[in-house]
PDB file of C-alpha atoms in Angstrom:
ATOM      1  CA  UNK A 763      82.366 108.226  97.865  1.00  0.00           C
ATOM      2  CA  UNK A 764      82.590 108.397  94.045  1.00  0.00           C
ATOM      3  CA  UNK A 765      81.418 112.072  92.810  1.00  0.00           C
ATOM      4  CA  UNK A 766      80.593 111.965  88.942  1.00  0.00           C
ATOM      5  CA  UNK A 767      77.811 114.346  88.971  1.00  0.00           C
ATOM      6  CA  UNK A 768      75.083 115.785  91.268  1.00  0.00           C
ATOM      7  CA  UNK A 769      72.794 112.864  91.724  1.00  0.00           C
ATOM      8  CA  UNK A 770      73.140 111.004  94.588  1.00  0.00           C
ATOM      9  CA  UNK A 771      72.454 107.185  94.339  1.00  0.00           C
ATOM     10  CA  UNK A 772      71.264 106.647  98.243  1.00  0.00           C
ATOM     11  CA  UNK A 773      67.673 106.232  97.117  1.00  0.00           C
ATOM     12  CA  UNK A 774      68.462 104.268  93.788  1.00  0.00           C
ATOM     13  CA  UNK A 775      67.482  99.879  94.397  1.00  0.00           C
ATOM     14  CA  UNK A 776      70.361  98.671  95.726  1.00  0.00           C
ATOM     15  CA  UNK A 777      71.953  96.276  93.220  1.00  0.00           C
ATOM     16  CA  UNK A 778      75.554  94.473  92.878  1.00  0.00           C
ATOM     17  CA  UNK A 779      76.878  93.240  89.509  1.00  0.00           C
ATOM     18  CA  UNK A 780      79.234  90.774  89.482  1.00  0.00           C
ATOM     19  CA  UNK A 781      82.351  91.613  87.527  1.00  0.00           C
ATOM     20  CA  UNK A 782      82.862  90.291  83.756  1.00  0.00           C
ATOM     21  CA  UNK A 783      85.894  89.245  82.266  1.00  0.00           C
ATOM     22  CA  UNK A 784      86.171  92.767  80.892  1.00  0.00           C
ATOM     23  CA  UNK A 785      86.277  94.179  84.294  1.00  0.00           C
ATOM     24  CA  UNK A 786      88.898  91.276  85.639  1.00  0.00           C
ATOM     25  CA  UNK A 787      91.337  92.167  82.837  1.00  0.00           C
ATOM     26  CA  UNK A 788      90.848  95.791  83.608  1.00  0.00           C
ATOM     27  CA  UNK A 789      91.988  95.593  87.378  1.00  0.00           C
ATOM     28  CA  UNK A 790      94.583  92.973  85.898  1.00  0.00           C
ATOM     29  CA  UNK A 791      95.996  95.719  83.866  1.00  0.00           C
ATOM     30  CA  UNK A 792      96.190  98.564  86.676  1.00  0.00           C
ATOM     31  CA  UNK A 793      97.370  96.222  89.096  1.00  0.00           C
ATOM     32  CA  UNK A 794     100.445  95.040  86.471  1.00  0.00           C
ATOM     33  CA  UNK A 795     101.108  98.727  85.785  1.00  0.00           C
ATOM     34  CA  UNK A 796     101.857  99.352  89.592  1.00  0.00           C
ATOM     35  CA  UNK A 797     104.042  96.601  89.739  1.00  0.00           C
ATOM     36  CA  UNK A 798     105.983  97.908  86.635  1.00  0.00           C
ATOM     37  CA  UNK A 799     105.918 101.111  88.209  1.00  0.00           C
ATOM     38  CA  UNK A 800     107.471  99.418  91.560  1.00  0.00           C
ATOM     39  CA  UNK A 801     109.951  97.286  89.981  1.00  0.00           C
ATOM     40  CA  UNK A 802     110.915 100.565  87.406  1.00  0.00           C
ATOM     41  CA  UNK A 803     111.659 102.318  90.118  1.00  0.00           C
ATOM     42  CA  UNK A 804     113.548 100.169  92.403  1.00  0.00           C
ATOM     43  CA  UNK A 805     115.696  98.874  90.023  1.00  0.00           C
ATOM     44  CA  UNK A 806     117.908 102.109  89.826  1.00  0.00           C
ATOM     45  CA  UNK A 807     117.377 102.769  92.989  1.00  0.00           C
ATOM     46  CA  UNK A 808     118.957  99.733  94.684  1.00  0.00           C
ATOM     47  CA  UNK A 809     121.581 100.550  92.048  1.00  0.00           C
ATOM     48  CA  UNK A 810     122.846 103.596  93.469  1.00  0.00           C
ATOM     49  CA  UNK A 811     121.095 105.819  90.367  1.00  0.00           C
ATOM     50  CA  UNK A 812     118.595 107.207  92.169  1.00  0.00           C
ATOM     51  CA  UNK A 813     119.899 109.610  95.609  1.00  0.00           C
ATOM     52  CA  UNK A 814     116.769 111.385  96.855  1.00  0.00           C
ATOM     53  CA  UNK A 815     113.991 109.917  98.724  1.00  0.00           C
ATOM     54  CA  UNK A 816     111.024 111.781  96.581  1.00  0.00           C
ATOM     55  CA  UNK A 817     109.747 108.554  94.674  1.00  0.00           C
ATOM     56  CA  UNK A 818     108.873 106.878  97.446  1.00  0.00           C
ATOM     57  CA  UNK A 819     105.979 109.432  98.437  1.00  0.00           C
ATOM     58  CA  UNK A 820     105.214 109.074  95.062  1.00  0.00           C
ATOM     59  CA  UNK A 821     105.252 105.599  94.809  1.00  0.00           C
ATOM     60  CA  UNK A 822     103.250 105.452  98.212  1.00  0.00           C
ATOM     61  CA  UNK A 823     100.526 107.700  97.096  1.00  0.00           C
ATOM     62  CA  UNK A 824     100.100 105.833  93.755  1.00  0.00           C
ATOM     63  CA  UNK A 825      99.463 102.896  95.856  1.00  0.00           C
ATOM     64  CA  UNK A 826      96.687 104.419  97.911  1.00  0.00           C
ATOM     65  CA  UNK A 827      95.113 105.809  94.846  1.00  0.00           C
ATOM     66  CA  UNK A 828      95.270 102.500  92.998  1.00  0.00           C
ATOM     67  CA  UNK A 829      93.628 100.420  96.271  1.00  0.00           C
ATOM     68  CA  UNK A 830      90.810 103.446  96.495  1.00  0.00           C
ATOM     69  CA  UNK A 831      90.102 103.633  92.701  1.00  0.00           C
ATOM     70  CA  UNK A 832      90.320  99.362  92.772  1.00  0.00           C
ATOM     71  CA  UNK A 833      87.600  99.601  95.278  1.00  0.00           C
ATOM     72  CA  UNK A 834      85.280 101.922  93.522  1.00  0.00           C
ATOM     73  CA  UNK A 835      84.850  99.128  90.926  1.00  0.00           C
ATOM     74  CA  UNK A 836      82.873  97.086  93.981  1.00  0.00           C
ATOM     75  CA  UNK A 837      81.418 100.662  95.777  1.00  0.00           C
ATOM     76  CA  UNK A 838      77.625 100.541  96.257  1.00  0.00           C
ATOM     77  CA  UNK A 839      75.096 102.386  94.577  1.00  0.00           C
ATOM     78  CA  UNK A 840      74.458 104.523  97.221  1.00  0.00           C
ATOM     79  CA  UNK A 841      78.092 105.743  97.706  1.00  0.00           C
ATOM     80  CA  UNK A 842      78.212 106.924  94.001  1.00  0.00           C
ATOM     81  CA  UNK A 843      76.824 110.261  92.425  1.00  0.00           C
ATOM     82  CA  UNK A 844      75.639 110.075  88.845  1.00  0.00           C
ATOM     83  CA  UNK A 845      75.603 112.620  86.163  1.00  0.00           C
ATOM     84  CA  UNK A 846      71.891 112.085  85.683  1.00  0.00           C
ATOM     85  CA  UNK A 847      69.134 110.983  88.032  1.00  0.00           C
ATOM     86  CA  UNK A 848      69.284 106.947  88.679  1.00  0.00           C
ATOM     87  CA  UNK A 849      66.006 105.266  89.236  1.00  0.00           C
ATOM     88  CA  UNK A 850      65.037 101.340  88.611  1.00  0.00           C
ATOM     89  CA  UNK A 851      64.715 102.065  85.097  1.00  0.00           C
ATOM     90  CA  UNK A 852      68.566 102.745  84.565  1.00  0.00           C
ATOM     91  CA  UNK A 853      70.406 102.122  87.801  1.00  0.00           C
ATOM     92  CA  UNK A 854      72.399  98.770  86.402  1.00  0.00           C
ATOM     93  CA  UNK A 855      73.416 100.602  83.350  1.00  0.00           C
ATOM     94  CA  UNK A 856      74.372 103.794  85.290  1.00  0.00           C
ATOM     95  CA  UNK A 857      76.048 101.505  87.644  1.00  0.00           C
ATOM     96  CA  UNK A 858      77.799  99.527  85.478  1.00  0.00           C
ATOM     97  CA  UNK A 859      79.020 102.824  83.393  1.00  0.00           C
ATOM     98  CA  UNK A 860      80.828 103.973  86.921  1.00  0.00           C
ATOM     99  CA  UNK A 861      82.196 101.096  88.050  1.00  0.00           C
ATOM    100  CA  UNK A 862      83.658 100.644  84.289  1.00  0.00           C
ATOM    101  CA  UNK A 863      84.986 104.316  84.116  1.00  0.00           C
ATOM    102  CA  UNK A 864      86.238 103.822  87.647  1.00  0.00           C
ATOM    103  CA  UNK A 865      88.557 100.272  86.127  1.00  0.00           C
ATOM    104  CA  UNK A 866      89.416 102.637  83.369  1.00  0.00           C
ATOM    105  CA  UNK A 867      90.397 105.573  85.743  1.00  0.00           C
ATOM    106  CA  UNK A 868      92.376 103.320  87.757  1.00  0.00           C
ATOM    107  CA  UNK A 869      94.581 102.098  84.834  1.00  0.00           C
ATOM    108  CA  UNK A 870      94.926 105.683  83.565  1.00  0.00           C
ATOM    109  CA  UNK A 871      96.038 106.727  87.111  1.00  0.00           C
ATOM    110  CA  UNK A 872      98.632 103.794  86.672  1.00  0.00           C
ATOM    111  CA  UNK A 873     100.014 105.138  83.594  1.00  0.00           C
ATOM    112  CA  UNK A 874     100.254 108.310  85.346  1.00  0.00           C
ATOM    113  CA  UNK A 875     102.564 106.329  87.721  1.00  0.00           C
ATOM    114  CA  UNK A 876     104.633 104.912  85.024  1.00  0.00           C
ATOM    115  CA  UNK A 877     105.367 108.223  83.466  1.00  0.00           C
ATOM    116  CA  UNK A 878     106.429 109.760  87.185  1.00  0.00           C
ATOM    117  CA  UNK A 879     108.595 106.634  87.377  1.00  0.00           C
ATOM    118  CA  UNK A 880     110.025 107.562  84.239  1.00  0.00           C
ATOM    119  CA  UNK A 881     110.366 111.198  85.381  1.00  0.00           C
ATOM    120  CA  UNK A 882     112.424 110.024  88.734  1.00  0.00           C
ATOM    121  CA  UNK A 883     114.504 107.756  86.829  1.00  0.00           C
ATOM    122  CA  UNK A 884     114.770 108.756  83.223  1.00  0.00           C
ATOM    123  CA  UNK A 885     118.058 109.289  83.317  1.00  0.00           C
ATOM    124  CA  UNK A 886     118.883 105.748  84.311  1.00  0.00           C
ATOM    125  CA  UNK A 887     116.615 104.679  81.256  1.00  0.00           C
ATOM    126  CA  UNK A 888     117.727 106.712  78.830  1.00  0.00           C
ATOM    127  CA  UNK A 889     114.084 108.468  78.697  1.00  0.00           C
ATOM    128  CA  UNK A 890     114.307 112.350  78.643  1.00  0.00           C
ATOM    129  CA  UNK A 891     112.600 114.905  80.278  1.00  0.00           C
ATOM    130  CA  UNK A 892     110.844 116.201  77.034  1.00  0.00           C
ATOM    131  CA  UNK A 893     109.511 112.462  76.298  1.00  0.00           C
ATOM    132  CA  UNK A 894     108.553 112.185  80.042  1.00  0.00           C
ATOM    133  CA  UNK A 895     106.346 115.502  79.340  1.00  0.00           C
ATOM    134  CA  UNK A 896     104.783 114.264  76.212  1.00  0.00           C
ATOM    135  CA  UNK A 897     103.961 111.049  77.499  1.00  0.00           C
ATOM    136  CA  UNK A 898     102.203 112.883  80.368  1.00  0.00           C
ATOM    137  CA  UNK A 899     100.484 115.041  78.047  1.00  0.00           C
ATOM    138  CA  UNK A 900      99.144 111.879  76.154  1.00  0.00           C
ATOM    139  CA  UNK A 901      98.230 109.982  79.533  1.00  0.00           C
ATOM    140  CA  UNK A 902      96.258 113.301  80.441  1.00  0.00           C
ATOM    141  CA  UNK A 903      94.444 113.343  77.077  1.00  0.00           C
ATOM    142  CA  UNK A 904      93.454 109.950  77.479  1.00  0.00           C
ATOM    143  CA  UNK A 905      91.884 111.097  80.911  1.00  0.00           C
ATOM    144  CA  UNK A 906      90.123 113.816  78.869  1.00  0.00           C
ATOM    145  CA  UNK A 907      88.872 111.460  76.109  1.00  0.00           C
ATOM    146  CA  UNK A 908      87.692 109.083  78.768  1.00  0.00           C
ATOM    147  CA  UNK A 909      85.323 111.242  80.851  1.00  0.00           C
ATOM    148  CA  UNK A 910      83.817 112.664  77.563  1.00  0.00           C
ATOM    149  CA  UNK A 911      82.809 109.000  76.473  1.00  0.00           C
ATOM    150  CA  UNK A 912      81.505 108.486  79.755  1.00  0.00           C
ATOM    151  CA  UNK A 913      79.318 111.670  80.427  1.00  0.00           C
ATOM    152  CA  UNK A 914      78.093 111.148  76.665  1.00  0.00           C
ATOM    153  CA  UNK A 915      77.118 107.248  77.250  1.00  0.00           C
ATOM    154  CA  UNK A 916      75.865 108.139  80.698  1.00  0.00           C
ATOM    155  CA  UNK A 917      73.893 110.810  79.086  1.00  0.00           C
ATOM    156  CA  UNK A 918      72.333 109.108  76.471  1.00  0.00           C
ATOM    157  CA  UNK A 919      71.195 106.327  78.928  1.00  0.00           C
ATOM    158  CA  UNK A 920      69.193 108.352  81.092  1.00  0.00           C
TER     159      UNK A 920
END
């Protein structure tokens, strides 16, 4: 279930939208960020610069989150809770906004993954803890901004 609000999409007409070029590009960006995170963490690990294995749990969780959030772009309408009531007149635009929000969310979460890699292997790449903290704050601000924009757009197109 993709919970964006209080109104269920169970009674909405069943629709399927084919992903556009923009959707595919967003999916590719998220995948490339995940691959970059794996590469950035495996290089110092195999060179013996990371002693503990805490990064492995973080990367497995990030990969699982990537797979789940990537699936939200193809999720049927009935599994999405929307911030507005969904009916025949607005189901297409609300579904489009929800799936696009899921794809943008995947990019943001993969940016968090890259930030966590910099936390674990920052010494190897010369990135200070203070810089990683600011990257996390920037990603959190990006997430908050994206949520605000999504809800404004969804409420405008009731």
